[in-house]
Amino acid sequence: MTTPFHEYFEVSPTTIQQSVGARVFYKPYLRALNDYDVLLAGITDAHDMFHVERTGAPFHVVLFALEGEGQITNGETAQPLPAGHFAILPAGQRAGFELTGPNWRLVWFLLNDCPRWSSLQREEPLIRPARSPASLYPAVLTLCEEAWLSEFDQSFATPALTLVMQLLQRELNTEPQTSDIALRLQRLFGPVLLYPARPWRVDALAAEFGVSVAHFQRLCVRYLGVSPQQMLLSHRMNRAMEMLQAGIGSVGEVASAIGYEEIASFSRRFTQHFGMAPSTVLRRRN
């Protein structure tokens, strides 16, 4: 059941916005946002008039100011949000943000009020310097554009989302609150590094973890940032890189050691993963 809350918007036609949402009625819509408890993410280039205020919203608002002038509001009080800073507007309060100069460029997120983002819950809004907000803007822009292009095939939008969430968590200096799940998943995949040649299967790993394959897929994307298939591939390729850099065997021997019967198939995968051929790694070592 949706919690009722009040929203006020005053946005000029000259303001340009792009966003992507986690619900089917948003356009564009990206289901994978739900794996990170993100309701909406977007960018704003505000001009002339831009004022948003909410009371009792069941989500946190995180704003990154890149350039221009604006402020956040907390009831009847206001604070400037300088470029290069970000603001957290906690859920459940009366808070907003508005343009105070000729223009204001923002990256913003609406994050569900849930255990994953519990560190954002506070008594009043917070402003602090951002580490590298400029990198968030092109990442979120790419996410929005790929979500439009990937209405039926979200294979490109999902990696873009993974990057955006990594950048956001770095800025917030926060990790998912359910880190025990991430730790259990990491332990589950640990033996792949030790025994990469074994015929590892996602369904068997899901059964060992005690969940269905579909749920296991979602957990891996949510807490590890990649699918289980990508995790298996990454562990095998990392082990291959370790062996090549240590001079343990030829390319063919390394391929066999991590479970590949064909050298060509291994070389192709390795090159796609690292951007260089395994033979190049050996040559550089020698």
CSV table of C-alpha atoms in Angstrom, one decimal:
chain,number,residue,atom,x,y,z
A,1,MET,CA,0.0,0.0,0.0
A,2,THR,CA,1.4,3.4,-1.0
A,3,THR,CA,1.9,6.0,1.7
A,4,PRO,CA,0.1,9.2,0.9
A,5,PHE,CA,2.2,12.4,0.8
A,6,HIS,CA,2.1,15.9,-0.5
A,7,GLU,CA,4.2,17.2,-3.5
A,8,TYR,CA,4.6,20.7,-4.8
A,9,PHE,CA,6.2,21.4,-8.2
A,10,GLU,CA,6.8,24.6,-10.0
A,11,VAL,CA,9.0,24.0,-13.1
A,12,SER,CA,9.5,26.3,-16.1
A,13,PRO,CA,9.3,24.9,-19.7
A,14,THR,CA,13.0,25.9,-20.1
A,15,THR,CA,14.1,23.4,-17.5
A,16,ILE,CA,15.4,20.1,-19.0
A,17,GLN,CA,15.0,16.9,-17.1
A,18,GLN,CA,15.7,13.2,-17.8
A,19,SER,CA,14.9,10.3,-15.5
A,20,VAL,CA,14.4,6.6,-15.2
A,21,GLY,CA,12.0,4.9,-12.7
A,22,ALA,CA,11.5,1.6,-11.0
A,23,ARG,CA,7.7,1.4,-11.6
A,24,VAL,CA,6.0,0.3,-14.9
A,25,PHE,CA,4.2,3.7,-15.2
A,26,TYR,CA,7.5,5.6,-15.4
A,27,LYS,CA,8.8,6.3,-18.8
A,28,PRO,CA,11.5,5.0,-19.2
A,29,TYR,CA,11.1,2.1,-16.8
A,30,LEU,CA,13.9,-0.1,-15.5
A,31,ARG,CA,13.0,-3.0,-13.3
A,32,ALA,CA,16.6,-3.5,-12.0
A,33,LEU,CA,16.3,-0.2,-10.1
A,34,ASN,CA,14.2,-2.2,-7.6
A,35,ASP,CA,17.2,-4.4,-6.8
A,36,TYR,CA,18.9,-1.3,-5.3
A,37,ASP,CA,15.8,0.2,-3.7
A,38,VAL,CA,15.9,3.2,-6.0
A,39,LEU,CA,12.5,4.7,-7.0
A,40,LEU,CA,13.8,7.3,-9.5
A,41,ALA,CA,17.1,8.6,-10.7
A,42,GLY,CA,17.7,11.5,-13.0
A,43,ILE,CA,19.4,14.8,-14.1
A,44,THR,CA,18.1,18.3,-14.2
A,45,ASP,CA,19.3,21.5,-16.0
A,46,ALA,CA,17.1,24.1,-14.3
A,47,HIS,CA,16.4,27.5,-15.8
A,48,ASP,CA,14.1,30.4,-14.8
A,49,MET,CA,11.9,28.6,-12.3
A,50,PHE,CA,12.4,25.3,-10.5
A,51,HIS,CA,10.9,24.5,-7.1
A,52,VAL,CA,10.1,21.1,-5.7
A,53,GLU,CA,8.8,20.5,-2.1
A,54,ARG,CA,7.5,17.3,-0.5
A,55,THR,CA,5.9,16.6,2.9
A,56,GLY,CA,5.9,13.1,4.4
A,57,ALA,CA,7.4,11.4,1.4
A,58,PRO,CA,8.3,7.7,2.0
A,59,PHE,CA,11.7,8.1,0.3
A,60,HIS,CA,15.0,9.9,0.8
A,61,VAL,CA,16.1,12.6,-1.8
A,62,VAL,CA,19.8,12.8,-2.6
A,63,LEU,CA,20.9,15.9,-4.7
A,64,PHE,CA,24.3,16.5,-6.2
A,65,ALA,CA,24.9,20.1,-7.4
A,66,LEU,CA,27.3,20.4,-10.3
A,67,GLU,CA,27.0,24.0,-11.2
A,68,GLY,CA,24.8,27.1,-10.8
A,69,GLU,CA,22.9,28.3,-7.7
A,70,GLY,CA,20.2,26.7,-5.7
A,71,GLN,CA,19.1,25.9,-2.1
A,72,ILE,CA,17.4,23.2,-0.1
A,73,THR,CA,14.5,24.0,2.2
A,74,ASN,CA,13.5,22.5,5.5
A,75,GLY,CA,10.2,23.8,6.5
A,76,GLU,CA,10.6,27.6,6.7
A,77,THR,CA,14.4,27.6,6.7
A,78,ALA,CA,16.7,27.4,3.6
A,79,GLN,CA,20.4,26.6,3.0
A,80,PRO,CA,22.4,27.2,-0.1
A,81,LEU,CA,23.6,24.0,-1.9
A,82,PRO,CA,26.9,25.0,-3.5
A,83,ALA,CA,28.3,23.4,-6.7
A,84,GLY,CA,30.4,20.4,-5.8
A,85,HIS,CA,28.2,19.5,-2.8
A,86,PHE,CA,25.4,17.1,-2.2
A,87,ALA,CA,22.3,17.2,0.1
A,88,ILE,CA,20.3,14.5,1.8
A,89,LEU,CA,16.6,15.2,2.3
A,90,PRO,CA,15.4,12.5,4.7
A,91,ALA,CA,12.1,10.7,4.2
A,92,GLY,CA,9.0,11.7,6.1
A,93,GLN,CA,9.9,15.4,6.5
A,94,ARG,CA,8.8,18.7,4.9
A,95,ALA,CA,11.8,19.5,2.6
A,96,GLY,CA,12.5,20.7,-0.9
A,97,PHE,CA,14.9,22.4,-3.2
A,98,GLU,CA,14.8,25.4,-5.6
A,99,LEU,CA,16.7,27.4,-8.1
A,100,THR,CA,18.0,30.7,-6.8
A,101,GLY,CA,20.2,31.8,-9.8
A,102,PRO,CA,19.9,31.8,-13.5
A,103,ASN,CA,20.7,28.0,-13.8
A,104,TRP,CA,21.3,25.0,-11.7
A,105,ARG,CA,22.5,21.5,-12.8
A,106,LEU,CA,21.7,18.6,-10.6
A,107,VAL,CA,22.0,14.8,-10.4
A,108,TRP,CA,19.3,13.4,-8.1
A,109,PHE,CA,18.0,10.1,-6.6
A,110,LEU,CA,14.9,9.1,-4.8
A,111,LEU,CA,15.8,6.2,-2.5
A,112,ASN,CA,13.3,4.1,-0.7
A,113,ASP,CA,13.1,4.4,3.0
A,114,CYS,CA,14.2,0.9,3.8
A,115,PRO,CA,17.1,-0.9,5.6
A,116,ARG,CA,19.4,-0.6,2.7
A,117,TRP,CA,19.4,3.2,3.0
A,118,SER,CA,18.8,3.5,6.7
A,119,SER,CA,22.0,5.5,7.2
A,120,LEU,CA,20.3,8.4,5.3
A,121,GLN,CA,17.6,8.7,8.0
A,122,ARG,CA,18.2,11.8,10.2
A,123,GLU,CA,16.4,14.6,12.0
A,124,GLU,CA,17.1,17.3,9.4
A,125,PRO,CA,18.6,17.7,5.9
A,126,LEU,CA,22.4,17.4,5.5
A,127,ILE,CA,24.8,19.2,3.1
A,128,ARG,CA,28.4,18.1,2.6
A,129,PRO,CA,31.1,18.2,-0.1
A,130,ALA,CA,30.9,15.6,-2.8
A,131,ARG,CA,34.0,13.6,-3.9
A,132,SER,CA,33.5,13.5,-7.7
A,133,PRO,CA,30.0,14.6,-8.7
A,134,ALA,CA,31.0,15.3,-12.2
A,135,SER,CA,31.3,11.6,-13.0
A,136,LEU,CA,27.8,11.0,-11.8
A,137,TYR,CA,26.2,13.2,-14.4
A,138,PRO,CA,27.3,11.3,-17.6
A,139,ALA,CA,26.7,8.0,-15.8
A,140,VAL,CA,23.1,8.9,-15.0
A,141,LEU,CA,22.5,10.4,-18.4
A,142,THR,CA,23.8,7.2,-20.0
A,143,LEU,CA,21.5,5.2,-17.7
A,144,CYS,CA,18.4,7.2,-18.7
A,145,GLU,CA,19.2,7.0,-22.4
A,146,GLU,CA,19.9,3.3,-22.4
A,147,ALA,CA,16.7,2.7,-20.5
A,148,TRP,CA,14.8,4.4,-23.3
A,149,LEU,CA,16.7,2.4,-25.9
A,150,SER,CA,16.4,-0.9,-24.0
A,151,GLU,CA,12.7,-1.1,-23.4
A,152,PHE,CA,12.6,-4.8,-24.4
A,153,ASP,CA,16.3,-5.6,-23.9
A,154,GLN,CA,17.8,-4.1,-20.7
A,155,SER,CA,21.2,-5.8,-21.2
A,156,PHE,CA,22.9,-2.4,-21.8
A,157,ALA,CA,20.9,-0.4,-19.2
A,158,THR,CA,21.8,-2.9,-16.4
A,159,PRO,CA,25.6,-2.4,-16.5
A,160,ALA,CA,25.0,1.4,-16.7
A,161,LEU,CA,22.9,1.1,-13.5
A,162,THR,CA,25.7,-0.9,-11.8
A,163,LEU,CA,28.2,1.9,-12.5
A,164,VAL,CA,25.8,4.5,-11.2
A,165,MET,CA,25.1,2.7,-8.0
A,166,GLN,CA,28.8,2.2,-7.4
A,167,LEU,CA,29.4,5.9,-7.9
A,168,LEU,CA,26.5,6.8,-5.6
A,169,GLN,CA,27.7,4.5,-2.8
A,170,ARG,CA,31.2,5.9,-3.1
A,171,GLU,CA,29.8,9.4,-2.7
A,172,LEU,CA,27.6,8.5,0.2
A,173,ASN,CA,30.3,6.4,1.8
A,174,THR,CA,27.7,3.8,2.6
A,175,GLU,CA,27.4,0.1,2.0
A,176,PRO,CA,24.2,-1.9,1.9
A,177,GLN,CA,23.0,-2.6,5.4
A,178,THR,CA,22.5,-6.3,4.7
A,179,SER,CA,26.2,-6.8,4.2
A,180,ASP,CA,25.9,-10.3,5.7
A,181,ILE,CA,24.2,-11.4,2.5
A,182,ALA,CA,27.0,-10.0,0.4
A,183,LEU,CA,29.6,-11.8,2.6
A,184,ARG,CA,27.7,-15.1,2.3
A,185,LEU,CA,27.6,-14.7,-1.5
A,186,GLN,CA,31.3,-13.9,-1.7
A,187,ARG,CA,32.1,-16.9,0.4
A,188,LEU,CA,29.9,-19.1,-1.9
A,189,PHE,CA,31.9,-18.0,-4.9
A,190,GLY,CA,35.3,-18.2,-3.1
A,191,PRO,CA,36.0,-21.8,-4.2
A,192,VAL,CA,35.8,-20.8,-7.8
A,193,LEU,CA,39.1,-19.1,-7.5
A,194,LEU,CA,40.7,-22.2,-6.0
A,195,TYR,CA,39.0,-24.8,-8.4
A,196,PRO,CA,38.2,-22.8,-11.6
A,197,ALA,CA,38.2,-26.0,-13.8
A,198,ARG,CA,35.2,-27.5,-11.9
A,199,PRO,CA,31.9,-27.5,-13.8
A,200,TRP,CA,30.3,-24.7,-11.7
A,201,ARG,CA,26.6,-24.3,-12.4
A,202,VAL,CA,24.3,-21.4,-11.3
A,203,ASP,CA,21.5,-23.7,-10.3
A,204,ALA,CA,23.8,-25.7,-8.0
A,205,LEU,CA,25.1,-22.6,-6.4
A,206,ALA,CA,21.5,-21.3,-5.9
A,207,ALA,CA,20.5,-24.6,-4.3
A,208,GLU,CA,23.6,-24.4,-2.0
A,209,PHE,CA,22.6,-20.8,-1.0
A,210,GLY,CA,19.0,-22.1,-0.3
A,211,VAL,CA,17.1,-20.0,-2.8
A,212,SER,CA,15.6,-20.3,-6.3
A,213,VAL,CA,17.7,-19.6,-9.4
A,214,ALA,CA,15.7,-16.4,-10.1
A,215,HIS,CA,16.1,-15.1,-6.6
A,216,PHE,CA,19.8,-16.0,-6.6
A,217,GLN,CA,20.2,-14.0,-9.8
A,218,ARG,CA,18.6,-10.9,-8.1
A,219,LEU,CA,20.7,-11.3,-5.0
A,220,CYS,CA,23.9,-11.4,-6.9
A,221,VAL,CA,23.0,-8.3,-9.0
A,222,ARG,CA,21.9,-6.5,-5.8
A,223,TYR,CA,24.7,-7.3,-3.5
A,224,LEU,CA,27.6,-8.1,-5.8
A,225,GLY,CA,26.8,-5.8,-8.7
A,226,VAL,CA,27.0,-8.6,-11.3
A,227,SER,CA,25.0,-11.7,-12.3
A,228,PRO,CA,26.2,-15.1,-11.1
A,229,GLN,CA,27.3,-16.0,-14.6
A,230,GLN,CA,29.4,-12.8,-14.7
A,231,MET,CA,30.8,-13.7,-11.2
A,232,LEU,CA,31.9,-17.1,-12.3
A,233,LEU,CA,33.5,-15.7,-15.5
A,234,SER,CA,35.3,-13.0,-13.5
A,235,HIS,CA,36.7,-15.4,-11.0
A,236,ARG,CA,38.0,-17.7,-13.7
A,237,MET,CA,39.5,-14.9,-15.7
A,238,ASN,CA,41.1,-13.4,-12.5
A,239,ARG,CA,42.6,-16.8,-11.7
A,240,ALA,CA,43.9,-17.1,-15.3
A,241,MET,CA,45.5,-13.6,-15.0
A,242,GLU,CA,47.2,-14.6,-11.8
A,243,MET,CA,48.7,-17.7,-13.4
A,244,LEU,CA,49.9,-15.9,-16.5
A,245,GLN,CA,51.5,-13.1,-14.5
A,246,ALA,CA,53.2,-15.7,-12.3
A,247,GLY,CA,54.4,-17.6,-15.3
A,248,ILE,CA,52.5,-20.8,-14.4
A,249,GLY,CA,52.2,-22.6,-17.7
A,250,SER,CA,51.6,-21.6,-21.3
A,251,VAL,CA,48.3,-20.1,-22.6
A,252,GLY,CA,47.0,-23.6,-23.4
A,253,GLU,CA,47.9,-24.9,-20.0
A,254,VAL,CA,46.2,-22.0,-18.3
A,255,ALA,CA,43.1,-22.4,-20.4
A,256,SER,CA,42.9,-26.1,-19.4
A,257,ALA,CA,43.5,-25.2,-15.7
A,258,ILE,CA,40.5,-22.9,-15.6
A,259,GLY,CA,38.2,-25.3,-17.4
A,260,TYR,CA,38.5,-24.3,-21.1
A,261,GLU,CA,38.9,-27.1,-23.7
A,262,GLU,CA,39.7,-24.8,-26.6
A,263,ILE,CA,42.5,-22.3,-26.4
A,264,ALA,CA,40.8,-20.0,-28.9
A,265,SER,CA,37.6,-19.8,-26.8
A,266,PHE,CA,39.7,-19.0,-23.7
A,267,SER,CA,41.8,-16.4,-25.5
A,268,ARG,CA,38.6,-14.7,-26.9
A,269,ARG,CA,37.0,-14.5,-23.4
A,270,PHE,CA,40.2,-13.3,-21.7
A,271,THR,CA,40.7,-10.6,-24.3
A,272,GLN,CA,37.1,-9.4,-23.9
A,273,HIS,CA,37.4,-9.4,-20.1
A,274,PHE,CA,40.8,-7.6,-19.8
A,275,GLY,CA,41.2,-5.8,-23.1
A,276,MET,CA,44.4,-7.7,-23.9
A,277,ALA,CA,45.3,-11.2,-25.1
A,278,PRO,CA,46.7,-13.8,-22.7
A,279,SER,CA,49.8,-14.1,-25.0
A,280,THR,CA,50.4,-10.4,-24.4
A,281,VAL,CA,50.4,-10.9,-20.7
A,282,LEU,CA,53.0,-13.7,-21.1
A,283,ARG,CA,55.2,-11.5,-23.4
A,284,ARG,CA,55.1,-8.6,-21.0
A,285,ARG,CA,56.2,-10.9,-18.1
A,286,ASN,CA,59.1,-12.3,-20.1
